[in-house]
């Protein structure tokens, strides 16, 4: 049982996967968006490969807590993704979808990469994967039962 974290953007989707004990999040890949079908197909492949039972998507709330234009785009994508999961013959289990407040997550990820002295070109390749990792790690930390 694993959880997938997503940072859904207009051009990319950052993907992170939890370990099987639901303690740590590891960045897996950045999907460079091509089409809705191809993007969802790749996510389904990852769900099957890692035996994912829940997907946590970052929700980019505005600073006042409202959902802005980017949040609406994220919600629209996740609604379509959820429908594909429900009706897919490639998934043999129910996949729960949750949202996690991701305000400033991409900014934090970018700062971490700058502090690590990573070049701008390389940052573009990994920032969304790192943002997905931060989203998922925040979710795991908040929901850990000890």
mmCIF file of C-alpha atoms in Angstrom:
data_model
loop_
_atom_site.group_PDB
_atom_site.id
_atom_site.type_symbol
_atom_site.label_atom_id
_atom_site.label_comp_id
_atom_site.label_asym_id
_atom_site.label_seq_id
_atom_site.Cartn_x
_atom_site.Cartn_y
_atom_site.Cartn_z
ATOM 1 C CA UNK A 1 0.000 0.000 0.000
ATOM 2 C CA UNK A 2 1.478 3.301 -1.121
ATOM 3 C CA UNK A 3 0.307 6.854 -1.645
ATOM 4 C CA UNK A 4 1.073 8.966 -4.704
ATOM 5 C CA UNK A 5 1.618 12.706 -4.440
ATOM 6 C CA UNK A 6 1.040 15.006 -7.409
ATOM 7 C CA UNK A 7 1.982 18.564 -8.244
ATOM 8 C CA UNK A 8 -0.259 19.283 -11.237
ATOM 9 C CA UNK A 9 0.819 22.144 -13.462
ATOM 10 C CA UNK A 10 -0.031 23.389 -16.927
ATOM 11 C CA UNK A 11 3.103 21.912 -18.526
ATOM 12 C CA UNK A 12 4.236 19.254 -16.060
ATOM 13 C CA UNK A 13 3.029 16.909 -13.342
ATOM 14 C CA UNK A 14 5.446 16.188 -10.526
ATOM 15 C CA UNK A 15 5.043 12.681 -9.079
ATOM 16 C CA UNK A 16 6.139 11.329 -5.702
ATOM 17 C CA UNK A 17 5.451 7.935 -4.118
ATOM 18 C CA UNK A 18 5.473 6.982 -0.447
ATOM 19 C CA UNK A 19 7.363 4.039 0.947
ATOM 20 C CA UNK A 20 5.242 1.037 1.911
ATOM 21 C CA UNK A 21 5.262 2.071 5.604
ATOM 22 C CA UNK A 22 3.836 5.504 4.697
ATOM 23 C CA UNK A 23 6.722 7.312 6.404
ATOM 24 C CA UNK A 24 8.692 8.932 3.593
ATOM 25 C CA UNK A 25 7.981 10.383 0.177
ATOM 26 C CA UNK A 26 10.337 9.932 -2.745
ATOM 27 C CA UNK A 27 10.215 11.939 -5.948
ATOM 28 C CA UNK A 28 9.729 9.595 -8.894
ATOM 29 C CA UNK A 29 9.397 11.637 -12.043
ATOM 30 C CA UNK A 30 8.238 14.736 -13.802
ATOM 31 C CA UNK A 31 5.655 14.029 -16.491
ATOM 32 C CA UNK A 32 5.930 16.532 -19.311
ATOM 33 C CA UNK A 33 2.312 16.969 -20.320
ATOM 34 C CA UNK A 34 1.332 15.889 -23.824
ATOM 35 C CA UNK A 35 -2.394 15.152 -23.790
ATOM 36 C CA UNK A 36 -4.954 14.319 -21.138
ATOM 37 C CA UNK A 37 -5.026 10.680 -22.248
ATOM 38 C CA UNK A 38 -1.246 10.257 -22.256
ATOM 39 C CA UNK A 39 -0.856 12.043 -18.909
ATOM 40 C CA UNK A 40 -3.506 9.878 -17.235
ATOM 41 C CA UNK A 41 -2.186 6.705 -18.864
ATOM 42 C CA UNK A 42 1.259 7.371 -17.380
ATOM 43 C CA UNK A 43 -0.238 8.022 -13.943
ATOM 44 C CA UNK A 44 -2.193 4.753 -14.151
ATOM 45 C CA UNK A 45 1.020 2.924 -15.068
ATOM 46 C CA UNK A 46 2.682 4.349 -11.952
ATOM 47 C CA UNK A 47 -0.344 3.490 -9.784
ATOM 48 C CA UNK A 48 -0.117 -0.129 -10.914
ATOM 49 C CA UNK A 49 3.677 -0.300 -10.686
ATOM 50 C CA UNK A 50 3.751 0.972 -7.091
ATOM 51 C CA UNK A 51 0.421 -0.514 -5.921
ATOM 52 C CA UNK A 52 -0.948 2.911 -5.025
ATOM 53 C CA UNK A 53 -4.216 3.075 -3.060
ATOM 54 C CA UNK A 54 -4.501 6.859 -2.646
ATOM 55 C CA UNK A 55 -3.533 9.930 -4.655
ATOM 56 C CA UNK A 56 -2.869 13.222 -2.896
ATOM 57 C CA UNK A 57 -2.865 16.209 -5.213
ATOM 58 C CA UNK A 58 -1.534 19.552 -4.203
ATOM 59 C CA UNK A 59 -4.222 22.230 -4.329
ATOM 60 C CA UNK A 60 -2.811 25.695 -5.020
ATOM 61 C CA UNK A 61 -5.038 27.794 -2.787
ATOM 62 C CA UNK A 62 -4.709 31.563 -2.837
ATOM 63 C CA UNK A 63 -3.166 33.156 0.248
ATOM 64 C CA UNK A 64 -6.685 34.017 1.504
ATOM 65 C CA UNK A 65 -7.717 30.349 1.258
ATOM 66 C CA UNK A 66 -9.844 30.672 -1.861
ATOM 67 C CA UNK A 67 -9.365 28.582 -4.980
ATOM 68 C CA UNK A 68 -7.997 30.638 -7.853
ATOM 69 C CA UNK A 69 -7.618 29.913 -11.563
ATOM 70 C CA UNK A 70 -4.742 27.438 -11.125
ATOM 71 C CA UNK A 71 -6.672 25.646 -8.387
ATOM 72 C CA UNK A 72 -9.644 25.347 -10.731
ATOM 73 C CA UNK A 73 -7.403 23.835 -13.419
ATOM 74 C CA UNK A 74 -6.017 21.349 -10.902
ATOM 75 C CA UNK A 75 -9.527 20.404 -9.782
ATOM 76 C CA UNK A 76 -10.686 19.927 -13.389
ATOM 77 C CA UNK A 77 -7.722 17.667 -14.160
ATOM 78 C CA UNK A 78 -8.201 15.633 -10.978
ATOM 79 C CA UNK A 79 -11.947 15.240 -11.645
ATOM 80 C CA UNK A 80 -11.181 13.814 -15.106
ATOM 81 C CA UNK A 81 -8.429 11.636 -13.657
ATOM 82 C CA UNK A 82 -10.771 10.291 -10.969
ATOM 83 C CA UNK A 83 -13.422 9.404 -13.570
ATOM 84 C CA UNK A 84 -10.803 7.548 -15.635
ATOM 85 C CA UNK A 85 -9.729 5.642 -12.512
ATOM 86 C CA UNK A 86 -13.300 4.627 -11.708
ATOM 87 C CA UNK A 87 -14.004 3.302 -15.198
ATOM 88 C CA UNK A 88 -10.566 1.947 -16.056
ATOM 89 C CA UNK A 89 -10.243 -1.779 -16.611
ATOM 90 C CA UNK A 90 -6.534 -1.359 -15.823
ATOM 91 C CA UNK A 91 -7.152 -0.685 -12.113
ATOM 92 C CA UNK A 92 -8.384 -3.492 -9.867
ATOM 93 C CA UNK A 93 -9.008 -1.428 -6.713
ATOM 94 C CA UNK A 94 -10.591 1.818 -5.592
ATOM 95 C CA UNK A 95 -8.166 4.730 -5.577
ATOM 96 C CA UNK A 96 -9.009 7.494 -3.117
ATOM 97 C CA UNK A 97 -8.293 11.089 -4.135
ATOM 98 C CA UNK A 98 -7.454 13.801 -1.603
ATOM 99 C CA UNK A 99 -6.189 17.361 -1.825
ATOM 100 C CA UNK A 100 -3.396 18.945 0.169
ATOM 101 C CA UNK A 101 -2.817 22.678 0.614
ATOM 102 C CA UNK A 102 0.276 23.346 -1.457
ATOM 103 C CA UNK A 103 0.574 27.089 -0.991
ATOM 104 C CA UNK A 104 4.189 28.086 -1.620
ATOM 105 C CA UNK A 105 5.328 24.475 -2.151
ATOM 106 C CA UNK A 106 6.847 25.113 -5.582
ATOM 107 C CA UNK A 107 8.487 28.273 -4.239
ATOM 108 C CA UNK A 108 9.957 26.261 -1.343
ATOM 109 C CA UNK A 109 11.173 23.574 -3.738
ATOM 110 C CA UNK A 110 12.807 26.192 -5.970
ATOM 111 C CA UNK A 111 14.551 27.800 -2.986
ATOM 112 C CA UNK A 112 15.841 24.418 -1.841
ATOM 113 C CA UNK A 113 17.301 23.773 -5.284
ATOM 114 C CA UNK A 114 18.862 27.239 -5.472
ATOM 115 C CA UNK A 115 20.379 26.741 -2.009
ATOM 116 C CA UNK A 116 21.791 23.436 -3.299
ATOM 117 C CA UNK A 117 23.459 25.489 -6.068
ATOM 118 C CA UNK A 118 21.573 23.671 -8.825
ATOM 119 C CA UNK A 119 21.686 25.252 -12.269
ATOM 120 C CA UNK A 120 18.500 26.784 -13.652
ATOM 121 C CA UNK A 121 18.164 24.221 -16.488
ATOM 122 C CA UNK A 122 18.394 21.305 -14.064
ATOM 123 C CA UNK A 123 15.982 22.997 -11.602
ATOM 124 C CA UNK A 124 13.318 23.114 -14.331
ATOM 125 C CA UNK A 125 13.608 19.335 -14.693
ATOM 126 C CA UNK A 126 13.220 18.493 -10.999
ATOM 127 C CA UNK A 127 11.310 21.305 -9.273
ATOM 128 C CA UNK A 128 7.865 19.744 -9.847
ATOM 129 C CA UNK A 129 9.037 16.322 -8.677
ATOM 130 C CA UNK A 130 10.447 17.951 -5.519
ATOM 131 C CA UNK A 131 7.210 19.922 -5.018
ATOM 132 C CA UNK A 132 5.231 16.653 -5.261
ATOM 133 C CA UNK A 133 7.589 15.138 -2.683
ATOM 134 C CA UNK A 134 7.016 18.071 -0.300
ATOM 135 C CA UNK A 135 3.235 17.808 -0.792
ATOM 136 C CA UNK A 136 3.221 14.086 -0.083
ATOM 137 C CA UNK A 137 5.640 14.320 2.846
ATOM 138 C CA UNK A 138 3.468 17.005 4.445
ATOM 139 C CA UNK A 139 0.432 14.772 4.024
ATOM 140 C CA UNK A 140 2.235 11.719 5.469
ATOM 141 C CA UNK A 141 3.549 13.695 8.450
ATOM 142 C CA UNK A 142 0.125 15.141 9.240
ATOM 143 C CA UNK A 143 -1.658 11.780 8.957
ATOM 144 C CA UNK A 144 0.886 9.550 10.688
ATOM 145 C CA UNK A 145 -0.605 7.546 13.526
ATOM 146 C CA UNK A 146 1.861 6.560 16.221
#
